[in-house]
């Protein structure tokens, strides 16, 4: 029999939250702070962790407060206990990052998303690494970003394999031909940054010589879409943002995704070379590697008349790092370890649609998008 829980709101100074006695049975549902008192929504079983009953829980805010601080830290937690919130507040205090405002962007059963505005000027690289280390302890994502980047972008560049789709296409082709382990090992080395992408691409393509074009068409229809990809892309289109695939994979599959599955505006990927209805094993220049991805994204921004701070990139592999470091945000989604350490921002516990919180949107605003 499930234990009954109570959801109540407590209004106390933000600094005093860290002093509440530890309570394993208390879950944070929301936290709002725009003045002297924080509004803390706690769900708990049994006795109140604050020793008092609190008030009725408030409805979710229609929209977050405007961002006026130089930096924001967004916590995306699958299950946020009061103890973990206290750890986070102690982390900010220990690094002397004053919290000027807190907004709740999501308060669902499967996630609590809190955005903290910070009146600080941290050295970004070490600050980001400290946030990653704390995130592991909290079993959550903690994303540090400039305050001005908390707005929808105007151009978003996406890797395809393992980013928009939940597969590495070239590995899937290799499995069918019976050389899956051999090709997958090359792919993994390249994605970890241990092998030059251009070199690895040529090696893998040579091994796929003779693969039929007809079979490629069958595979395209079976590619699994990454969780949250469609939601994110449709939201970006509704927000007036152009989207582009910038992939070391193939135009053959990216074109199919654009035509049949996902609302994408531009495609830049590698072209397959055929002869007599089968792959030749050769490559067509220019190969879309990491540097090429960055060049293409920058070129598109210039053609659209956009400053870099209105551009974002999303990817997962080492060959995405150059474009992840180009614009306002570089979001690594379920990244390889090397990429998680080097990407400006990272999301590991949620799908692609969680990126919408980094644009300053809450669940009510997201749900209202056409």
Coordinates of C-alpha atoms in Angstrom, one line a residue:
X1 CA 0.0 0.0 0.0
X2 CA 1.5 3.3 -1.1
X3 CA 2.3 5.9 1.7
X4 CA 0.1 9.0 1.5
X5 CA 2.0 12.2 0.8
X6 CA 1.3 15.9 1.3
X7 CA 2.2 18.8 -1.0
X8 CA 2.5 22.1 0.8
X9 CA 4.2 25.4 0.1
X10 CA 6.7 27.0 2.6
X11 CA 7.8 30.6 2.4
X12 CA 11.2 31.1 3.9
X13 CA 14.4 33.0 3.0
X14 CA 16.4 31.1 0.3
X15 CA 19.4 30.9 2.6
X16 CA 17.4 29.2 5.3
X17 CA 16.5 26.2 3.0
X18 CA 20.0 24.8 3.5
X19 CA 19.4 24.8 7.3
X20 CA 16.3 22.6 7.2
X21 CA 17.0 19.3 8.9
X22 CA 17.7 16.6 6.4
X23 CA 14.6 14.7 5.4
X24 CA 14.8 11.7 3.1
X25 CA 11.0 11.7 2.6
X26 CA 10.8 15.3 1.2
X27 CA 10.7 15.9 -2.6
X28 CA 11.0 19.3 -4.1
X29 CA 8.2 20.0 -6.6
X30 CA 8.9 23.7 -7.2
X31 CA 11.0 26.6 -6.0
X32 CA 10.3 30.3 -6.8
X33 CA 12.3 33.2 -5.4
X34 CA 12.0 36.8 -6.6
X35 CA 12.4 38.7 -3.4
X36 CA 13.0 38.2 0.3
X37 CA 11.1 34.9 0.6
X38 CA 11.4 31.8 -1.5
X39 CA 8.3 29.8 -2.2
X40 CA 9.3 26.1 -1.7
X41 CA 6.8 23.4 -2.8
X42 CA 7.6 20.2 -0.9
X43 CA 5.9 16.8 -1.1
X44 CA 6.5 14.7 1.9
X45 CA 5.2 11.7 3.8
X46 CA 4.5 12.0 7.5
X47 CA 5.7 14.9 9.5
X48 CA 6.6 18.2 7.8
X49 CA 10.4 18.6 7.5
X50 CA 10.0 22.2 8.6
X51 CA 7.9 21.4 11.7
X52 CA 5.0 23.4 10.4
X53 CA 2.2 22.7 7.9
X54 CA 2.8 25.4 5.3
X55 CA 0.1 26.6 2.9
X56 CA -1.7 25.3 -0.1
X57 CA 0.6 24.7 -3.1
X58 CA 0.5 27.4 -5.7
X59 CA -0.3 26.9 -9.4
X60 CA 2.6 26.8 -11.9
X61 CA 3.7 30.3 -13.1
X62 CA 2.5 31.3 -16.5
X63 CA 6.0 32.3 -17.5
X64 CA 9.4 32.7 -15.8
X65 CA 10.7 36.0 -14.7
X66 CA 13.0 37.9 -17.2
X67 CA 16.7 37.1 -16.9
X68 CA 18.7 40.0 -15.6
X69 CA 21.8 38.3 -14.2
X70 CA 25.0 37.5 -16.1
X71 CA 24.8 33.8 -15.6
X72 CA 22.1 31.1 -15.2
X73 CA 22.4 27.5 -13.9
X74 CA 19.6 25.2 -14.7
X75 CA 19.1 22.0 -12.7
X76 CA 17.2 19.2 -14.6
X77 CA 16.5 16.5 -12.1
X78 CA 14.4 13.2 -12.6
X79 CA 13.8 13.2 -8.8
X80 CA 14.8 16.2 -6.7
X81 CA 15.0 15.5 -3.0
X82 CA 15.2 18.4 -0.5
X83 CA 18.7 17.1 0.5
X84 CA 19.9 17.4 -3.1
X85 CA 18.5 21.0 -3.4
X86 CA 20.4 21.8 -0.2
X87 CA 23.6 20.4 -1.7
X88 CA 23.1 22.7 -4.7
X89 CA 22.5 25.8 -2.7
X90 CA 25.6 25.0 -0.6
X91 CA 27.6 24.7 -3.8
X92 CA 26.5 28.1 -5.0
X93 CA 27.3 29.6 -1.6
X94 CA 30.7 27.9 -1.5
X95 CA 31.7 29.3 -4.8
X96 CA 30.3 32.8 -3.9
X97 CA 27.7 32.8 -6.7
X98 CA 24.9 34.8 -5.2
X99 CA 21.4 33.6 -6.4
X100 CA 19.3 36.5 -7.4
X101 CA 16.2 34.7 -8.6
X102 CA 14.9 31.1 -9.0
X103 CA 12.2 29.9 -11.4
X104 CA 10.6 26.5 -11.8
X105 CA 10.5 25.6 -15.5
X106 CA 9.0 22.1 -15.0
X107 CA 7.3 20.4 -12.0
X108 CA 6.2 17.0 -13.4
X109 CA 6.3 13.6 -11.7
X110 CA 9.3 12.6 -14.0
X111 CA 11.2 15.9 -13.7
X112 CA 11.8 19.1 -11.7
X113 CA 13.6 21.8 -13.6
X114 CA 14.9 24.9 -11.7
X115 CA 16.6 27.9 -13.2
X116 CA 18.9 29.9 -10.9
X117 CA 20.0 33.4 -11.9
X118 CA 23.5 34.0 -10.6
X119 CA 25.1 37.4 -9.9
X120 CA 28.6 36.1 -10.6
X121 CA 31.4 36.2 -13.2
X122 CA 32.8 32.7 -13.1
X123 CA 35.7 31.4 -15.1
X124 CA 33.6 29.3 -17.4
X125 CA 35.7 26.3 -18.0
X126 CA 36.5 25.4 -14.4
X127 CA 33.0 26.4 -13.3
X128 CA 31.5 24.1 -15.9
X129 CA 33.6 21.2 -14.8
X130 CA 32.6 21.8 -11.2
X131 CA 28.9 21.8 -12.2
X132 CA 29.4 18.5 -14.0
X133 CA 31.0 16.9 -11.0
X134 CA 28.2 18.1 -8.7
X135 CA 25.6 16.9 -11.3
X136 CA 26.9 13.4 -11.0
X137 CA 26.4 13.4 -7.2
X138 CA 22.9 14.8 -7.7
X139 CA 22.1 12.3 -10.4
X140 CA 20.9 15.2 -12.5
X141 CA 22.0 17.7 -15.2
X142 CA 23.3 21.1 -14.1
X143 CA 23.8 23.4 -17.0
X144 CA 25.7 26.7 -16.8
X145 CA 25.1 29.3 -19.5
X146 CA 25.3 33.1 -20.0
X147 CA 22.2 34.8 -19.0
X148 CA 21.7 36.4 -22.5
X149 CA 21.5 32.9 -24.0
X150 CA 18.3 32.1 -22.1
X151 CA 16.2 32.8 -25.2
X152 CA 15.1 30.9 -28.3
X153 CA 17.8 30.7 -31.0
X154 CA 17.3 31.8 -34.6
X155 CA 19.4 28.9 -36.1
X156 CA 20.1 25.5 -34.7
X157 CA 22.5 23.0 -36.2
X158 CA 22.1 19.3 -35.3
X159 CA 24.2 16.2 -35.7
X160 CA 22.2 13.3 -37.0
X161 CA 23.5 9.9 -35.9
X162 CA 22.9 9.3 -32.2
X163 CA 21.5 12.8 -31.9
X164 CA 18.4 13.1 -34.0
X165 CA 18.2 9.4 -34.6
X166 CA 19.1 6.7 -32.0
X167 CA 21.6 4.9 -34.2
X168 CA 24.9 5.2 -36.0
X169 CA 23.7 4.5 -39.6
X170 CA 27.1 3.3 -40.9
X171 CA 27.2 0.8 -38.0
X172 CA 23.7 -0.5 -38.9
X173 CA 24.8 -1.1 -42.5
X174 CA 27.9 -2.9 -41.3
X175 CA 25.8 -5.2 -39.1
X176 CA 23.8 -6.3 -42.1
X177 CA 26.9 -7.1 -44.1
X178 CA 28.4 -9.1 -41.2
X179 CA 31.2 -6.7 -40.4
X180 CA 29.4 -4.9 -37.6
X181 CA 31.9 -5.3 -34.8
X182 CA 34.8 -4.2 -37.1
X183 CA 33.1 -1.0 -38.3
X184 CA 31.6 -0.2 -34.8
X185 CA 35.0 -0.3 -33.3
X186 CA 36.2 2.3 -35.8
X187 CA 33.1 4.5 -35.2
X188 CA 33.6 4.4 -31.4
X189 CA 37.2 5.3 -31.7
X190 CA 36.3 8.3 -34.0
X191 CA 33.4 9.5 -31.7
X192 CA 35.7 9.3 -28.7
X193 CA 38.3 11.4 -30.5
X194 CA 40.9 8.7 -30.7
X195 CA 40.9 8.5 -34.5
X196 CA 40.7 11.2 -37.2
X197 CA 37.2 11.3 -38.5
X198 CA 38.1 11.6 -42.2
X199 CA 40.5 8.6 -41.9
X200 CA 37.9 6.6 -40.1
X201 CA 35.2 7.5 -42.6
X202 CA 37.3 6.3 -45.5
X203 CA 38.0 3.0 -43.8
X204 CA 34.4 2.3 -43.0
X205 CA 33.2 3.2 -46.5
X206 CA 35.7 0.9 -48.1
X207 CA 34.3 -2.0 -46.0
X208 CA 30.8 -1.3 -47.2
X209 CA 31.6 -1.7 -50.9
X210 CA 28.8 -3.6 -52.7
X211 CA 25.9 -2.7 -50.3
X212 CA 22.7 -2.4 -52.4
X213 CA 20.8 0.9 -52.8
X214 CA 17.5 -1.0 -52.5
X215 CA 18.5 -2.2 -49.0
X216 CA 19.4 1.4 -48.0
X217 CA 15.9 2.4 -48.7
X218 CA 14.5 -0.3 -46.4
X219 CA 16.9 0.7 -43.6
X220 CA 15.9 4.4 -43.8
X221 CA 12.3 3.6 -42.8
X222 CA 13.4 1.7 -39.7
X223 CA 15.7 4.4 -38.2
X224 CA 14.6 5.1 -34.6
X225 CA 14.0 8.8 -33.8
X226 CA 15.7 10.1 -30.7
X227 CA 13.4 10.8 -27.8
X228 CA 12.3 14.4 -27.8
X229 CA 13.7 15.2 -31.3
X230 CA 10.3 15.8 -33.0
X231 CA 9.0 17.9 -30.1
X232 CA 12.2 20.1 -30.1
X233 CA 12.2 20.6 -33.8
X234 CA 8.5 21.4 -34.0
X235 CA 8.9 23.9 -31.1
X236 CA 11.9 25.5 -32.8
X237 CA 9.9 26.0 -36.0
X238 CA 7.0 27.5 -34.0
X239 CA 9.5 29.9 -32.4
X240 CA 10.8 31.0 -35.8
X241 CA 14.2 29.2 -35.6
X242 CA 15.7 27.6 -38.7
X243 CA 17.1 24.1 -38.2
X244 CA 19.9 22.2 -40.1
X245 CA 21.4 18.7 -40.1
X246 CA 25.2 18.9 -40.1
X247 CA 26.2 15.3 -40.2
X248 CA 29.1 13.0 -40.8
X249 CA 26.5 10.6 -41.9
X250 CA 24.7 10.5 -45.3
X251 CA 22.4 12.8 -47.2
X252 CA 20.5 9.7 -48.3
X253 CA 19.1 9.2 -44.8
X254 CA 19.0 12.9 -43.7
X255 CA 16.9 13.7 -46.8
X256 CA 14.5 10.8 -45.8
X257 CA 14.2 12.2 -42.3
X258 CA 13.4 15.7 -43.7
X259 CA 10.9 14.4 -46.2
X260 CA 9.1 11.9 -43.9
X261 CA 9.8 12.4 -40.2
X262 CA 11.2 15.7 -38.9
X263 CA 10.7 19.4 -39.7
X264 CA 14.1 20.3 -40.9
X265 CA 15.1 23.3 -43.1
X266 CA 18.6 22.5 -44.3
X267 CA 20.7 19.3 -44.9
X268 CA 24.5 19.0 -45.0
X269 CA 25.9 15.5 -44.9
X270 CA 28.1 13.1 -46.9
X271 CA 27.0 11.8 -50.3
X272 CA 27.0 8.1 -51.1
X273 CA 28.7 7.0 -54.3
X274 CA 26.8 4.3 -56.3
X275 CA 27.6 2.2 -59.3
X276 CA 25.2 -0.4 -60.7
X277 CA 22.9 0.1 -57.8
X278 CA 25.5 -0.6 -55.1
X279 CA 28.0 1.4 -53.0
X280 CA 31.4 1.7 -54.6
X281 CA 33.2 1.9 -51.3
X282 CA 34.6 5.3 -52.3
X283 CA 33.8 8.8 -50.9
X284 CA 32.7 12.0 -52.5
X285 CA 34.5 15.2 -51.3
X286 CA 34.2 17.3 -49.3
X287 CA 33.8 15.0 -46.4
X288 CA 31.7 16.5 -43.6
X289 CA 34.0 16.3 -40.6
X290 CA 34.0 18.4 -37.4
X291 CA 35.7 21.4 -39.0
X292 CA 33.3 21.3 -42.0
X293 CA 30.3 21.2 -39.7
X294 CA 31.5 24.4 -37.9
X295 CA 32.2 26.1 -41.3
X296 CA 28.8 25.2 -42.6
X297 CA 27.0 26.4 -39.5
X298 CA 28.9 29.7 -39.5
X299 CA 28.2 30.1 -43.3
X300 CA 24.5 29.6 -42.8
X301 CA 24.4 32.1 -39.9
X302 CA 26.1 34.7 -42.1
X303 CA 23.7 34.1 -45.0
X304 CA 20.8 34.6 -42.6
X305 CA 22.4 37.7 -41.2
X306 CA 22.7 36.2 -37.7
X307 CA 25.2 37.0 -35.0
X308 CA 26.8 33.9 -33.3
X309 CA 24.8 34.6 -30.1
X310 CA 21.6 33.6 -31.9
X311 CA 23.0 30.3 -33.1
X312 CA 23.1 27.0 -31.2
X313 CA 24.5 23.5 -32.0
X314 CA 23.5 20.0 -30.7
X315 CA 25.5 16.8 -31.0
X316 CA 27.0 13.9 -29.2
X317 CA 30.4 13.0 -30.7
X318 CA 34.0 14.3 -30.8
X319 CA 33.4 15.5 -34.4
X320 CA 30.7 17.8 -33.1
X321 CA 32.9 19.7 -30.7
X322 CA 34.0 22.4 -33.2
X323 CA 30.4 23.5 -33.9
X324 CA 29.4 23.1 -30.2
X325 CA 31.8 25.8 -29.4
X326 CA 30.6 28.2 -32.1
X327 CA 27.5 30.0 -30.9
X328 CA 25.4 30.9 -27.8
X329 CA 24.9 27.3 -26.7
X330 CA 26.6 24.0 -27.6
X331 CA 24.5 21.2 -26.2
X332 CA 25.9 17.7 -26.0
X333 CA 23.0 15.3 -25.8
X334 CA 23.7 11.9 -24.1
X335 CA 27.4 12.6 -25.0
X336 CA 30.5 10.5 -25.1
X337 CA 32.7 11.2 -22.0
X338 CA 35.2 13.3 -23.9
X339 CA 32.4 15.4 -25.4
X340 CA 30.7 15.9 -22.1
X341 CA 33.9 17.4 -20.7
X342 CA 34.5 19.6 -23.6
X343 CA 31.0 20.7 -24.7
X344 CA 29.8 24.0 -23.2
X345 CA 26.5 22.5 -22.1
X346 CA 25.3 18.8 -21.7
X347 CA 22.1 17.0 -21.1
X348 CA 22.4 13.3 -20.1
X349 CA 19.2 12.4 -18.2
X350 CA 16.5 13.7 -20.6
X351 CA 15.5 13.7 -24.3
X352 CA 16.2 16.4 -26.8
X353 CA 13.1 18.4 -25.9
X354 CA 14.8 19.3 -22.5
X355 CA 16.9 21.8 -24.5
X356 CA 13.8 24.0 -24.5
X357 CA 14.4 24.8 -20.8
X358 CA 17.8 26.3 -21.7
X359 CA 15.9 28.8 -24.0
X360 CA 14.1 30.2 -20.9
X361 CA 10.8 28.4 -21.5
X362 CA 8.7 26.6 -18.9
X363 CA 6.3 23.8 -19.5
X364 CA 3.2 26.0 -19.8
X365 CA 4.9 28.1 -22.6
X366 CA 6.1 24.9 -24.4
X367 CA 2.6 23.4 -24.3
X368 CA 1.1 26.6 -25.7
X369 CA 3.3 26.5 -28.8
X370 CA 1.4 25.7 -32.0

